[in-house]
Each structure stands twice: as structure tokens, then as C-alpha cells.
Amino acid sequence: MAPSSQPSDGTQSSTKSVAVVGAGISGLVAAYQLKLHGLRVTLFESNQHPGGKIRTNSENGIVWEEGANTMTESDDAVGRLLDGLCLREKQQFPISQNKRYIVKNGKPELIPSNPLALIQSKFLSSKSKLQILMEPFLMGRSDRKTNPSEMPGQDLSESVGMFFKRHFGQEVVDYLIDPFVAGTSGGDPESLSMHLAFPEIFQLEKMYGSIILGLIKSKISKRGVEKGEQNASRGKRKHSKGSFSFQGGLQVLTDKLCTELTNDSLKLHSKVLSLSYNIEEGSPTDSWSVSYTSQPANDKIPLQDQTFDAVVMTAPLCSVQQMQIEKMGRPFLLDFLPKAKQLRGLFVPDLSRLGYVDYVPLSVIVTTFKKENVKFPLEGFGVLVPTKEQENGLKTLGTIFSSMMFPDRAPSDQYLYTTFIGGTRSRDLAGASLDELQHIVSSDLQKLLGVEGQPASIRHVYWKDAFPLYGHDYDRVIEAIKKMEKGLPGFFYAGILNALRFVVRTNWNLTSKIELHLCGNHRGGLSVGNAIASGFKAADLVIAYLNSQHGKTPHHFESEK
């Protein structure tokens, strides 16, 4: 007999129950929100640690991140979560976080803090600066209509590189867009679809033709909204903006979320093997059955079953494809889901036609160096390395100046650095040996910061499937998720935080900010903030669904013949 989600004393309970599969940040937030609304939640996680790729470690006075390094309050949901968990007092903001660098001609160059400063700086050539200044006149359209649906269709297959080259030229793509997308997706400008990777900017062109003109008008509109919000929130405490972590590391957030769940609500080492949807007319409760095993699975540990009223899935699609799913006693085939792409040793000539999801690998190398061995330490957040700088012998994607941001995370006589290698730029290097990775990191840091000798300490984390790539046919992934939700009543996909985040951004408004997010989400965007918002949204959809089912069968359920 499968265990029911009803109370153990045998009494009938009207409290609805929800299974959340995956205890990354999206799953933890969804479970937290559902519990706040009085629902009984069980959170399944196949690994021994919750939090996904948000993971903080410490040893010998060094505190380092193996995954996400910082986050921003990019969505209202982040603020709601921080307030609800009473974490405001534990926020830690980086020192000099507005000082960020991009390598050009083999040397780190400070990124101008705003568009005017960019034009006045020597970072770009006179030709590129002229093209930026002329963009509103060359690309703007005085006859543009205000309704995007009335505009001629744009090329949905256009790459990020081609889009920005049309507007600003090749140098901007090489030295601003390229290092940016290397972080937001682990990709490169030509591998990413513009309308998927930068939907807001894509819409600005649709509306105004000119990106700059669209940004200016959006900023004017935003100021009006912000002014109204300021009038409405007078007397309330204002919160600092920008990137932040917590005292003790980013894992403080996920640890706090775990404490909000009861011990029996969080099932670690519990791998979900199958899901079954079955409902009897007039009895919409306990319509889902979840079968799982405690790992490591063996013959002595039988499968366990538990029933629920709804399911929130936050695992990546490659994990979902390994599950058996049934609907009304029949297999619910997942043949419409894109397959995970395995690159090593496999040549695939047409990925879009075969329906693959491309997962990007990444290595994180955390090093410390004695301060006397770093000749040119830079104050600030970090440095990005454009692909073009491979011509100057640089092989890393970028480095965070971890102890410059947070001095309490390393001994006073050492500098702490977090360096990233891999992505589409260097897939093979991401999986290289530690000796080779150490050589690459030491070589790049020697060129950029004047580092001498070997690191005082080194730690390495390899993420084989760091994040899904928002490629030219990633629409198929989104459509597949929608098809699952439509075909399975009470099933909701929240996505998973699949990777890491390294933020390098300026104070520019709206979408002109420069950010490097080594973090991923199948749906909803590539940042910790977006993953949090995804968890909240999934919880809200579950609550609305369960309310609509109270005392009746699902309105979108149809008996299959």
C-alpha cells in the first residue's frame, strides 16, 4: 500500500499536499511559499546537499563559493524572500563593486560606468564610438508604431552577434557583448538566439528600431513609475542596490530556506523514479503518486510511494527524461522533449533538427596567493576576458577578485581569486586535469595581475552540465515544457538553477548593464533572482490550481478513450 499524504493518525485532512522535485533554489523557494500558504510540502532531492549549485565552503580562514558568487535584487520576489526570511541584516555588499574590468590588448581596462563615460574613454575606437552615437539616427524609425504586434516580423534566427553588429559594429561585439554572453549563457555571440537571450532589447528594436532610443524612452517611463513608487513608500527603509552576498556566503540563503521546512518535509538522497497521474471522477485529491528511492539504491531498500495533489518539477530536462511518467494508467511519453547533447566524441551536424539541448560545461578554480606575490592587484569586482584575447595567450573566461569584494573571506596576507574556464569557448579545457587548469589560471593571472609563483592554495569544482544554452532553437525547450504542463493536470515546471553566477556589471540603466551570470534556468532567465522568481511563480500557480479544484474534478481533465 502506498503511503498517503494524509495525517499519520488516520484522520481525514482537507489540507492539500504538494511534491516538489529538486531542492535547488527554485525548489526551495517554491516549497517555502507553499508552506507559508498552509500546504503540506515534501521536497525530494537526489543529492546529499540541498541548494543546487549554490554552495559555500570554508577552510583555514578562507570562505569560497563553488557555485553562485553573488546575486542582485533584480526581481521583487527577491526582496519578498529576504524580508520574509529576515536576512536583510546579513546581507554583505562588495567593496568597490562598480569597478569592473575587461581585458583589451592583453591588459585589464576599467569599464566606463555609464554610456557617456564610454564615449569619452579610450576603450573603444573612434569608429565604434561614432557608430554608437549615430545608432539612433541610422536605426531609428520615425514611423514606428507603438504596438509591437503591428510591426513587421523580425528574424527570430538572428544571433546575438549579428544583432549587435548591425547596431554598434564588430568591436562592440568583440569587447562588450562577447564577454557578457560568455557568462550569461556560457556561450558566444554567434551561438545564442537574440530573441531568447535578450528579449527586452529584442522588443526595443521592434518598438523603436534604435536600441539607444528605446533605452532612453524606457528610462523616462521608468522614472515616472519609480517616482510614484517613492511617493507610495515614503517612510519605508530604502535598501542598497547592486550585487550582494551574505555574511558567511551565499549558502546562508539556502540554509535559511531549509530551516523553514520540517525535517520530514525535506527528503535528501531521495531520487524520484516515476510520477503517475490518476484521478477518479468526483475525487480530485491525491491525484499524483510519486515513487522514489533512497540512495544509494539497493535490493534492501524498496521503492517508496507517496500521493500528492500537485507536483512542482525543478529538475533539469535531462533528469526528467529518466523518469517514468503515467497518466490515467497509460505511459505519458516524453518523446517531444529535446535530448541532452553529449559533445565529447560525437559529431552532430544539425542539432536543431535533432532537437538537442546543449549543456555547457564549466570549471571553477579557487586560488589564494600571498599578497607579496601579486604585483598589480586590482581593486574591484573582477575581470572578463573576451574571446579575441586568446590571441594574447589568455584562456580563462574571467576572474572574480573574491577577497577584494569581501576582505573577511581570506587571511589578511592573502588574495582570494575565483576563476572560470570552459563554456562554448573551451569545452575541452573545462574538463582538463587540475594540473593543467592550475597552469592556465596561474598563467592568465600572471599576465593580468602580475602574479608570481604557485598559489598558496587551490580548489577545483567541475560542473559537467553547468547550464543549458539559449541557442537558436531553444524555443523547442520552452514549448516542450508547456506541453508537459498542459498534458499533465497539476504538474508545474519551475526550472532549476543549473549553474553559476559571476556578475560584472555597470550602473547603466535597464538592459544596458553589463552582467556575467554563470547561472542557468530552463525557463525564466539566467540569474539567482530569476530562479527565485520562478519558484514563487510555480507556487502561486499551484495554489491557484488547487483552489480551482476544490470540490470538483480538474476543468481541463478529459477522459481518454
XYZ file of C-alpha atoms in Angstrom:
561
model
C 0.000 0.000 0.000
C 1.434 3.370 -0.991
C 1.754 5.844 1.861
C -0.820 8.587 1.647
C -0.198 12.266 2.200
C -2.921 12.175 4.838
C -2.005 12.626 8.531
C -0.465 9.591 10.236
C -3.255 9.396 12.827
C -5.654 8.264 10.149
C -7.887 11.323 10.281
C -9.050 12.870 7.057
C -7.410 16.201 6.330
C -8.568 18.895 3.938
C -5.019 20.268 3.716
C -3.657 19.849 0.214
C -0.240 18.311 -0.361
C 2.407 19.126 -2.958
C 5.544 17.308 -4.079
C 8.488 19.473 -5.126
C 11.180 17.610 -7.079
C 14.627 19.184 -6.770
C 15.975 21.219 -3.846
C 17.865 23.853 -5.783
C 16.994 27.496 -5.167
C 13.803 27.317 -7.284
C 12.573 24.215 -5.473
C 13.401 25.572 -2.026
C 11.579 28.836 -2.746
C 8.545 27.008 -4.153
C 8.384 24.756 -1.083
C 8.794 27.747 1.245
C 5.987 29.676 -0.437
C 3.643 26.693 -0.495
C 4.271 26.014 3.186
C 3.524 29.655 4.013
C 0.085 29.119 2.453
C -0.660 26.184 4.737
C 0.025 23.391 2.255
C 1.847 20.197 3.196
C 5.034 20.025 1.164
C 7.526 17.246 0.535
C 10.760 18.265 -1.163
C 12.730 15.492 -2.923
C 16.457 15.912 -3.595
C 18.635 13.169 -5.087
C 21.891 14.633 -3.720
C 23.051 14.756 -0.135
C 23.026 18.568 -0.005
C 20.160 20.949 -0.820
C 20.745 24.260 -2.586
C 21.743 23.014 -6.025
C 24.784 24.890 -7.260
C 24.624 27.482 -4.519
C 27.354 26.076 -2.340
C 29.719 27.798 0.135
C 32.742 26.184 1.768
C 35.314 27.336 4.307
C 38.698 26.128 5.495
C 41.740 27.694 7.176
C 40.210 31.157 7.231
C 39.162 31.016 3.561
C 35.499 31.233 2.534
C 34.770 30.435 -1.089
C 31.841 29.790 -3.395
C 31.731 26.690 -5.562
C 28.747 27.970 -7.498
C 26.963 31.303 -7.494
C 29.062 34.110 -6.001
C 26.623 36.988 -5.712
C 23.049 37.886 -6.548
C 21.040 41.038 -7.124
C 17.593 42.186 -6.113
C 16.646 42.085 -9.776
C 13.088 40.980 -9.098
C 10.538 41.989 -6.461
C 10.426 38.333 -5.452
C 13.992 38.587 -4.125
C 13.013 41.410 -1.791
C 9.965 39.483 -0.602
C 12.134 36.492 0.182
C 14.806 38.469 2.040
C 12.176 40.223 4.136
C 10.270 37.005 4.828
C 13.437 35.215 5.948
C 14.707 38.242 7.937
C 18.014 38.173 6.050
C 18.422 41.892 5.408
C 20.802 42.305 8.353
C 23.030 39.532 6.997
C 23.435 41.000 3.502
C 27.036 41.726 2.549
C 27.774 44.170 -0.267
C 31.059 44.017 -2.210
C 33.621 46.764 -1.751
C 34.161 48.818 -4.922
C 31.679 46.648 -6.807
C 31.327 49.300 -9.522
C 34.957 48.825 -10.544
C 34.920 46.074 -13.142
C 37.385 45.267 -15.871
C 37.520 43.844 -19.389
C 40.788 42.725 -20.958
C 41.865 44.524 -24.114
C 45.217 44.076 -25.836
C 46.317 41.810 -23.021
C 45.653 44.297 -20.212
C 42.657 44.827 -17.879
C 40.775 48.029 -18.722
C 38.313 49.615 -16.305
C 34.790 49.510 -17.763
C 33.288 53.016 -18.006
C 30.450 53.433 -15.514
C 27.901 54.883 -17.957
C 27.385 55.371 -21.723
C 28.735 58.938 -21.696
C 31.896 57.811 -19.931
C 32.251 55.035 -22.521
C 32.169 57.572 -25.348
C 34.707 59.777 -23.561
C 37.055 56.870 -22.758
C 39.686 55.237 -24.960
C 38.181 51.770 -24.501
C 36.606 51.823 -27.979
C 37.950 53.196 -31.232
C 36.690 56.471 -32.703
C 34.907 54.491 -35.420
C 32.942 52.426 -32.889
C 32.072 55.479 -30.803
C 30.794 57.267 -33.892
C 28.615 54.280 -34.794
C 27.161 54.284 -31.258
C 26.383 57.999 -31.499
C 24.787 57.563 -34.932
C 22.746 54.484 -33.993
C 19.542 56.404 -33.100
C 19.631 58.135 -36.491
C 20.652 55.132 -38.576
C 18.439 52.559 -36.901
C 15.560 54.661 -35.557
C 12.300 54.866 -37.430
C 10.085 57.901 -37.139
C 7.140 55.887 -38.438
C 7.450 53.122 -35.827
C 4.135 52.141 -34.326
C 3.728 51.703 -30.601
C 2.126 48.283 -30.808
C 4.819 45.626 -31.369
C 2.260 43.225 -32.812
C 1.719 45.637 -35.691
C 5.374 45.737 -36.629
C 6.898 43.589 -39.382
C 8.305 40.320 -38.068
C 11.969 40.254 -37.054
C 14.346 37.467 -37.903
C 13.948 35.060 -34.979
C 17.012 33.124 -36.137
C 19.336 36.122 -35.849
C 22.253 35.588 -33.498
C 23.240 37.921 -30.690
C 26.447 38.728 -32.556
C 24.717 39.705 -35.800
C 22.111 41.785 -33.960
C 24.597 43.927 -32.057
C 26.943 44.148 -35.031
C 24.114 45.719 -37.062
C 23.595 48.332 -34.364
C 27.068 49.037 -32.998
C 29.744 47.289 -35.069
C 32.157 44.386 -34.639
C 34.360 45.959 -31.946
C 31.418 46.335 -29.568
C 30.546 42.682 -30.164
C 34.135 41.571 -29.548
C 34.839 43.583 -26.400
C 31.470 44.141 -24.710
C 28.911 41.602 -25.946
C 31.230 38.603 -26.208
C 32.479 38.642 -22.590
C 28.956 39.375 -21.406
C 27.340 36.369 -23.094
C 30.232 34.113 -22.099
C 28.806 34.480 -18.621
C 25.078 34.808 -19.112
C 24.963 31.546 -21.024
C 28.492 30.189 -21.197
C 28.109 30.730 -24.921
C 29.358 33.054 -27.583
C 27.540 35.748 -29.575
C 27.036 33.531 -32.615
C 25.666 30.530 -30.715
C 22.876 32.469 -28.977
C 19.487 33.445 -30.321
C 18.883 37.171 -29.850
C 15.174 36.953 -29.087
C 15.801 34.312 -26.413
C 18.994 35.655 -24.813
C 17.990 39.345 -24.789
C 14.205 39.502 -25.147
C 13.907 43.040 -23.716
C 16.408 44.523 -26.174
C 14.842 42.496 -28.979
C 11.498 44.137 -28.178
C 13.083 47.602 -28.023
C 14.241 47.213 -31.612
C 10.793 46.023 -32.564
C 9.272 49.120 -30.982
C 11.752 51.838 -31.877
C 14.291 50.484 -34.346
C 17.079 52.065 -32.309
C 18.218 50.375 -29.094
C 19.555 53.637 -27.665
C 16.323 55.466 -28.445
C 14.352 52.647 -26.861
C 16.515 52.692 -23.728
C 16.082 56.445 -23.350
C 12.313 56.241 -23.687
C 12.157 53.251 -21.351
C 14.203 55.140 -18.772
C 11.868 58.130 -18.945
C 8.882 55.842 -18.468
C 10.641 54.002 -15.640
C 11.368 57.251 -13.827
C 7.664 58.040 -13.743
C 6.899 54.640 -12.262
C 9.707 54.933 -9.716
C 8.536 58.403 -8.685
C 5.073 57.036 -7.980
C 6.549 54.138 -6.016
C 8.698 56.523 -3.986
C 5.672 58.613 -3.082
C 3.797 55.493 -2.053
C 6.697 54.134 0.007
C 7.713 57.259 1.902
C 8.822 56.431 5.382
C 9.893 52.918 4.428
C 13.510 51.858 4.728
C 15.447 52.046 1.478
C 17.593 49.050 0.604
C 21.023 49.155 -1.015
C 21.169 48.198 -4.664
C 23.728 46.195 -6.562
C 25.282 42.786 -6.176
C 25.381 41.222 -2.746
C 26.027 38.054 -0.791
C 25.615 37.238 2.889
C 27.954 37.167 5.851
C 29.281 33.636 5.622
C 28.491 33.175 1.936
C 25.546 32.774 -0.403
C 24.618 29.397 1.074
C 23.225 31.300 4.062
C 20.152 31.856 1.873
C 19.528 28.200 1.049
C 20.363 27.096 4.611
C 17.761 29.520 5.932
C 15.169 28.201 3.489
C 15.882 24.659 4.692
C 15.258 25.650 8.319
C 11.793 26.828 7.299
C 10.935 23.242 6.308
C 10.341 20.464 8.818
C 12.713 17.501 8.856
C 10.173 15.179 7.262
C 9.446 17.737 4.519
C 12.975 17.608 3.066
C 13.982 14.188 1.746
C 17.667 14.148 0.789
C 19.252 11.219 -1.054
C 15.775 10.622 -2.500
C 15.674 10.145 -6.240
C 12.281 10.329 -7.931
C 11.942 7.487 -10.429
C 8.344 7.784 -11.566
C 5.274 10.000 -11.484
C 1.726 8.835 -12.003
C -1.389 10.954 -12.508
C -4.672 9.197 -11.847
C -7.981 10.637 -10.743
C -11.434 9.331 -10.092
C -14.390 11.454 -11.079
C -15.621 13.455 -8.113
C -12.420 12.867 -6.128
C -9.668 15.281 -7.203
C -7.474 14.706 -4.118
C -4.278 12.639 -4.088
C -4.229 12.568 -7.887
C -0.442 12.215 -8.107
C 1.689 9.305 -6.981
C 5.442 9.800 -6.625
C 7.753 6.769 -6.481
C 11.249 7.341 -5.169
C 14.207 5.508 -3.732
C 16.660 6.414 -1.039
C 20.162 6.446 -2.463
C 22.313 4.575 -2.918
C 19.583 2.273 -4.159
C 19.916 -1.456 -3.484
C 17.753 -4.524 -3.154
C 17.337 -3.990 0.583
C 15.769 -0.543 0.117
C 12.405 -0.908 -1.651
C 10.752 1.798 -3.689
C 8.592 4.146 -1.683
C 5.370 5.771 -2.882
C 3.589 8.883 -1.702
C 0.483 10.598 -3.009
C 0.001 14.312 -3.613
C -2.462 16.782 -5.088
C 0.117 18.554 -7.302
C 3.747 18.327 -8.400
C 6.333 21.073 -8.919
C 9.249 19.929 -11.071
C 12.542 21.843 -10.805
C 14.929 19.178 -12.114
C 16.629 19.723 -15.495
C 15.025 18.122 -18.532
C 17.807 15.543 -18.798
C 16.736 14.234 -15.358
C 13.021 14.387 -16.183
C 13.631 12.217 -19.248
C 14.915 9.444 -16.979
C 11.626 9.323 -15.047
C 8.664 7.126 -15.947
C 5.507 9.199 -16.153
C 1.986 7.810 -16.434
C -1.371 9.450 -16.972
C -4.553 7.502 -16.184
C -2.655 4.207 -16.224
C -1.011 4.826 -19.580
C 2.568 5.910 -20.298
C 2.893 9.646 -20.845
C 5.601 9.617 -23.487
C 8.224 12.332 -23.337
C 9.380 11.849 -26.912
C 8.683 15.531 -27.584
C 11.364 16.620 -25.088
C 14.685 17.718 -26.623
C 17.518 15.324 -25.836
C 20.620 16.292 -23.891
C 23.531 16.862 -26.226
C 26.675 14.872 -25.484
C 29.536 16.578 -27.268
C 32.663 14.658 -26.339
C 33.469 12.207 -29.117
C 30.221 12.886 -31.014
C 29.730 14.908 -34.175
C 26.175 16.170 -34.649
C 25.782 18.103 -37.926
C 22.324 19.549 -37.316
C 21.421 19.891 -33.662
C 18.283 21.931 -34.288
C 16.769 19.255 -36.493
C 17.540 16.512 -33.978
C 16.127 18.512 -31.092
C 19.064 18.644 -28.699
C 19.516 20.688 -25.536
C 23.101 21.875 -25.387
C 24.523 21.869 -21.851
C 27.665 23.915 -21.329
C 30.495 22.663 -19.055
C 32.414 24.862 -16.646
C 35.312 24.598 -14.210
C 35.613 26.865 -11.179
C 39.140 27.267 -9.826
C 39.547 28.991 -6.453
C 43.089 30.121 -5.639
C 44.880 32.125 -2.974
C 48.186 33.947 -3.399
C 50.395 35.675 -0.886
C 49.939 39.424 -1.285
C 53.645 39.971 -1.847
C 53.369 37.672 -4.895
C 50.710 39.793 -6.623
C 52.451 42.783 -8.215
C 49.409 44.539 -9.699
C 46.365 43.780 -7.536
C 43.252 45.460 -8.898
C 40.598 46.856 -6.602
C 37.122 45.974 -7.730
C 34.756 43.157 -8.586
C 36.528 41.197 -11.284
C 37.816 40.975 -14.839
C 36.325 39.469 -18.003
C 38.376 38.006 -20.854
C 36.918 38.371 -24.390
C 37.413 35.505 -26.847
C 39.568 37.742 -29.013
C 42.115 37.923 -26.190
C 43.041 34.299 -26.846
C 45.357 35.890 -29.408
C 47.284 37.242 -26.404
C 47.528 33.824 -24.763
C 44.592 34.175 -22.331
C 42.392 31.090 -21.889
C 40.076 31.861 -18.962
C 36.579 33.369 -19.144
C 37.132 35.709 -16.226
C 38.166 36.038 -12.607
C 36.382 37.398 -9.544
C 38.510 39.293 -7.031
C 36.807 37.499 -4.145
C 38.810 38.939 -1.253
C 38.737 42.422 -2.770
C 34.940 42.209 -2.669
C 34.753 40.583 0.745
C 38.028 41.054 2.711
C 36.843 38.748 5.514
C 36.908 35.728 3.203
C 40.684 35.265 3.173
C 43.579 35.692 5.622
C 44.884 39.266 5.760
C 48.128 38.309 3.991
C 46.445 36.605 1.004
C 44.331 37.445 -2.033
C 41.454 35.110 -2.949
C 40.508 34.686 -6.620
C 37.737 32.691 -8.319
C 38.448 31.897 -11.980
C 36.204 30.314 -14.622
C 37.262 28.115 -17.553
C 35.098 26.452 -20.191
C 31.804 27.372 -21.820
C 31.414 27.013 -25.568
C 34.741 28.785 -25.915
C 36.779 25.992 -24.319
C 34.624 22.909 -23.734
C 37.577 20.511 -23.534
C 39.520 22.738 -21.136
C 36.600 22.726 -18.701
C 37.224 19.028 -18.111
C 41.027 19.218 -18.045
C 43.164 17.902 -15.201
C 43.774 20.034 -12.123
C 47.449 20.416 -13.055
C 46.544 21.823 -16.468
C 43.864 24.110 -15.012
C 46.281 25.391 -12.381
C 48.830 26.183 -15.091
C 46.201 28.070 -17.136
C 44.971 30.085 -14.154
C 48.487 30.947 -12.965
C 49.476 31.977 -16.485
C 46.441 34.229 -17.000
C 46.724 35.819 -13.552
C 50.418 36.438 -14.159
C 49.609 38.328 -17.352
C 46.718 40.292 -15.826
C 47.769 40.877 -12.207
C 51.478 40.158 -12.145
C 51.046 37.032 -10.017
C 54.320 35.226 -9.306
C 54.881 31.628 -8.263
C 52.377 28.935 -7.405
C 49.145 29.545 -5.473
C 49.206 29.123 -1.711
C 46.062 27.005 -2.065
C 43.859 25.779 -4.896
C 40.400 24.225 -5.070
C 38.540 22.984 -8.128
C 34.880 22.291 -8.924
C 33.791 20.871 -12.283
C 30.222 21.328 -13.473
C 29.685 18.965 -16.395
C 26.261 20.379 -17.277
C 26.646 23.865 -15.892
C 23.723 25.420 -17.761
C 21.537 24.989 -20.840
C 22.478 27.117 -23.820
C 19.859 29.545 -25.154
C 20.616 28.590 -28.739
C 18.755 29.298 -31.932
C 16.196 26.528 -31.378
C 15.772 26.801 -27.626
C 12.118 27.705 -28.305
C 11.596 23.953 -28.602
C 12.596 23.511 -24.972
C 10.091 26.130 -23.851
C 7.363 24.573 -25.980
C 8.156 21.108 -24.598
C 7.778 22.365 -21.028
C 4.442 23.983 -21.903
C 3.280 20.728 -23.490
C 4.115 18.792 -20.333
C 2.191 21.239 -18.157
C -0.803 21.212 -20.490
C -0.899 17.429 -20.732
C -0.433 16.757 -17.026
C -3.006 18.454 -14.741
C -1.424 19.666 -11.521
C 2.123 19.480 -12.930
C 4.182 22.677 -12.922
C 7.747 23.245 -14.083
C 9.787 25.833 -12.203
C 13.147 25.209 -13.833
C 16.406 24.666 -11.991
C 19.376 26.833 -11.150
C 21.842 24.819 -13.195
C 24.971 26.758 -12.844
C 26.978 29.609 -11.559
C 26.918 33.337 -11.494
C 29.728 35.762 -11.996
C 28.383 39.299 -12.205
C 30.284 42.049 -13.908
C 28.017 44.985 -14.465
C 27.987 48.737 -14.641
C 25.490 51.243 -13.306
C 23.836 51.633 -16.683
C 20.071 51.648 -16.782
C 17.787 48.813 -17.788
C 19.303 46.266 -20.167
C 22.457 48.216 -20.952
C 24.098 46.946 -17.758
C 26.964 44.526 -18.191
C 26.485 41.311 -16.221
C 28.164 37.955 -16.331
C 25.831 35.315 -14.910
C 27.242 31.847 -14.765
C 23.847 30.530 -13.832
C 21.092 28.972 -15.778
C 17.464 28.244 -15.799
C 15.486 26.241 -18.369
C 12.746 28.835 -18.222
C 12.536 32.269 -16.655
C 16.017 33.676 -17.137
C 19.626 33.265 -16.119
C 20.213 34.576 -12.602
C 19.650 33.723 -8.956
C 16.928 36.372 -8.846
C 15.102 34.876 -11.809
C 15.339 31.403 -10.271
C 13.788 32.761 -7.071
C 11.007 34.415 -9.072
C 10.459 31.127 -10.921
C 9.967 29.311 -7.614
C 7.457 31.879 -6.395
C 5.557 31.781 -9.676
C 5.300 27.982 -9.651
C 3.987 28.067 -6.081
C 1.383 30.680 -6.988
C 0.236 28.584 -9.962
C -0.099 25.516 -7.734
C -2.145 27.456 -5.188
C -4.451 28.792 -7.900
C -4.806 25.299 -9.378
C -5.664 23.665 -6.065
C -8.184 26.389 -5.260
C -9.859 25.813 -8.620
C -10.050 22.073 -7.948
C -11.666 22.350 -4.528
C -14.644 20.021 -4.539
C -14.520 19.295 -8.256
C -12.507 17.460 -10.865
C -9.946 19.402 -12.909
C -11.598 21.558 -15.535
C -9.023 20.609 -18.144
C -9.219 16.858 -17.476
C -10.647 14.784 -20.290
C -11.205 11.042 -20.169
C -9.027 9.281 -22.686
C -10.733 6.787 -24.870
